[in-house]
mmCIF file of C-alpha atoms in Angstrom:
data_model
loop_
_atom_site.group_PDB
_atom_site.id
_atom_site.type_symbol
_atom_site.label_atom_id
_atom_site.label_comp_id
_atom_site.label_asym_id
_atom_site.label_seq_id
_atom_site.Cartn_x
_atom_site.Cartn_y
_atom_site.Cartn_z
ATOM 1 C CA MET A 78 171.267 104.374 106.038
ATOM 2 C CA ASN A 79 173.250 102.048 103.805
ATOM 3 C CA LYS A 80 172.242 98.419 103.705
ATOM 4 C CA LEU A 81 175.220 96.061 104.191
ATOM 5 C CA THR A 82 175.221 92.514 102.908
ATOM 6 C CA THR A 83 178.002 90.048 102.235
ATOM 7 C CA THR A 84 178.464 87.868 99.201
ATOM 8 C CA PRO A 85 179.595 84.250 99.255
ATOM 9 C CA ALA A 86 183.161 85.471 98.745
ATOM 10 C CA GLU A 87 182.715 87.733 101.803
ATOM 11 C CA THR A 88 183.119 90.891 99.726
ATOM 12 C CA PRO A 89 181.173 93.752 101.321
ATOM 13 C CA ALA A 90 178.174 94.956 99.343
ATOM 14 C CA TYR A 91 176.150 98.077 100.093
ATOM 15 C CA SER A 92 172.945 99.471 98.618
ATOM 16 C CA LYS A 93 170.875 102.603 98.974
ATOM 17 C CA GLN A 94 167.748 104.028 97.349
ATOM 18 C CA ILE A 95 167.975 107.591 96.093
ATOM 19 C CA THR A 96 165.782 109.955 94.081
ATOM 20 C CA ILE A 97 166.998 111.674 90.938
ATOM 21 C CA SER A 98 166.381 115.345 91.699
ATOM 22 C CA ASN A 99 168.087 117.353 88.976
ATOM 23 C CA LYS A 100 165.893 118.914 86.315
ATOM 24 C CA LEU A 101 167.288 116.963 83.343
ATOM 25 C CA GLY A 102 167.600 113.598 85.080
ATOM 26 C CA LEU A 103 170.403 111.204 84.230
ATOM 27 C CA HIS A 104 171.264 112.720 80.831
ATOM 28 C CA ALA A 105 174.547 112.433 78.885
ATOM 29 C CA ARG A 106 176.604 114.971 80.847
ATOM 30 C CA ALA A 107 175.411 113.615 84.213
ATOM 31 C CA ALA A 108 175.979 110.013 83.100
ATOM 32 C CA THR A 109 179.515 110.893 82.027
ATOM 33 C CA LYS A 110 180.286 112.480 85.408
ATOM 34 C CA LEU A 111 178.902 109.417 87.168
ATOM 35 C CA ALA A 112 180.869 106.995 84.972
ATOM 36 C CA ILE A 113 184.121 108.884 85.579
ATOM 37 C CA LEU A 114 183.479 108.870 89.331
ATOM 38 C CA ALA A 115 182.674 105.145 89.303
ATOM 39 C CA THR A 116 186.059 104.283 87.816
ATOM 40 C CA GLU A 117 187.871 105.936 90.729
ATOM 41 C CA PHE A 118 186.950 103.118 93.140
ATOM 42 C CA ASP A 119 187.879 99.472 93.515
ATOM 43 C CA ALA A 120 184.207 98.527 93.445
ATOM 44 C CA THR A 121 181.507 97.405 91.071
ATOM 45 C CA ILE A 122 178.696 99.956 91.159
ATOM 46 C CA THR A 123 175.288 99.188 89.688
ATOM 47 C CA LEU A 124 172.237 101.434 89.323
ATOM 48 C CA ILE A 125 168.830 99.786 89.259
ATOM 49 C CA GLN A 126 165.532 101.345 88.214
ATOM 50 C CA GLY A 127 162.593 98.985 88.055
ATOM 51 C CA GLU A 128 163.512 96.043 85.843
ATOM 52 C CA LYS A 129 166.514 97.821 84.311
ATOM 53 C CA GLN A 130 170.042 97.918 85.675
ATOM 54 C CA ALA A 131 173.331 99.336 84.464
ATOM 55 C CA SER A 132 176.938 99.555 85.483
ATOM 56 C CA ALA A 133 177.747 103.008 86.809
ATOM 57 C CA ALA A 134 180.904 102.887 84.667
ATOM 58 C CA SER A 135 178.888 102.655 81.426
ATOM 59 C CA VAL A 136 177.559 105.942 80.043
ATOM 60 C CA LEU A 137 175.409 104.135 77.483
ATOM 61 C CA GLY A 138 174.032 101.767 80.115
ATOM 62 C CA LEU A 139 173.173 104.680 82.400
ATOM 63 C CA LEU A 140 171.364 106.492 79.582
ATOM 64 C CA MET A 141 169.329 103.364 78.853
ATOM 65 C CA LEU A 142 167.909 103.518 82.395
ATOM 66 C CA GLU A 143 165.979 106.610 81.278
ATOM 67 C CA SER A 144 166.084 108.028 84.805
ATOM 68 C CA GLY A 145 164.280 111.350 84.872
ATOM 69 C CA ILE A 146 163.552 113.754 87.683
ATOM 70 C CA GLY A 147 161.671 112.129 90.535
ATOM 71 C CA LYS A 148 162.686 108.560 89.633
ATOM 72 C CA ILE A 149 163.836 106.400 92.530
ATOM 73 C CA ILE A 150 166.875 104.267 91.811
ATOM 74 C CA THR A 151 168.836 101.781 93.860
ATOM 75 C CA VAL A 152 172.595 102.154 93.922
ATOM 76 C CA GLU A 153 174.513 98.983 94.732
ATOM 77 C CA ALA A 154 178.255 98.781 95.316
ATOM 78 C CA GLN A 155 180.416 95.740 95.881
ATOM 79 C CA GLY A 156 184.136 95.471 96.415
ATOM 80 C CA ARG A 157 186.936 96.764 98.581
ATOM 81 C CA ASP A 158 185.878 100.427 98.214
ATOM 82 C CA ALA A 159 182.130 99.692 98.125
ATOM 83 C CA GLU A 160 181.074 101.893 101.030
ATOM 84 C CA GLN A 161 183.098 104.904 99.861
ATOM 85 C CA ALA A 162 181.916 104.400 96.270
ATOM 86 C CA LEU A 163 178.268 104.271 97.331
ATOM 87 C CA GLU A 164 178.611 107.450 99.371
ATOM 88 C CA ALA A 165 180.386 109.298 96.554
ATOM 89 C CA VAL A 166 177.806 108.280 93.932
ATOM 90 C CA CYS A 167 174.902 109.222 96.194
ATOM 91 C CA LYS A 168 176.539 112.569 96.965
ATOM 92 C CA LEU A 169 176.930 113.322 93.251
ATOM 93 C CA ILE A 170 173.268 112.468 92.639
ATOM 94 C CA ASN A 171 172.078 114.476 95.640
ATOM 95 C CA ASP A 172 174.230 117.404 94.489
ATOM 96 C CA LYS A 173 172.313 117.273 91.182
ATOM 97 C CA PHE A 174 175.499 116.297 89.334
ATOM 98 C CA ASP A 175 176.923 119.747 90.189
ATOM 99 C CA GLU A 176 174.740 121.285 87.477
ATOM 100 C CA GLU A 177 172.315 123.474 89.399
ATOM 101 C CA SER A 178 173.101 126.231 91.840
#
C-alpha cells in the first residue's frame, strides 16, 4: 500500500518501500532506465537507502546509492503525477528492470 501525505503546498506525496531483486542491483543500465522513466512524469521522485538519497532522474545519483540485490529502498514521489510515477517506478524495480526472464 502506498503511503499518502500532503505537503504544506497541498501537493500529494506518496512513498513505498521496495526491495531491489535483480541480480546486478541498481547498476548503470538499470539506473538509466529508471532515470528515463522518471522524466516521463510531472513529479519529483526520490530514492532513499539508509542515509543516502538520490533523485530518480539522476543516473549518477542513483549509482551512488550503491543499491545491490536484497537492499530495501524507499521510493518517494511528489507532484501532480506522484501516484502514477510511484507505481511505474515500483513496477520497473519489481520487474527487475526488464533484464531477467
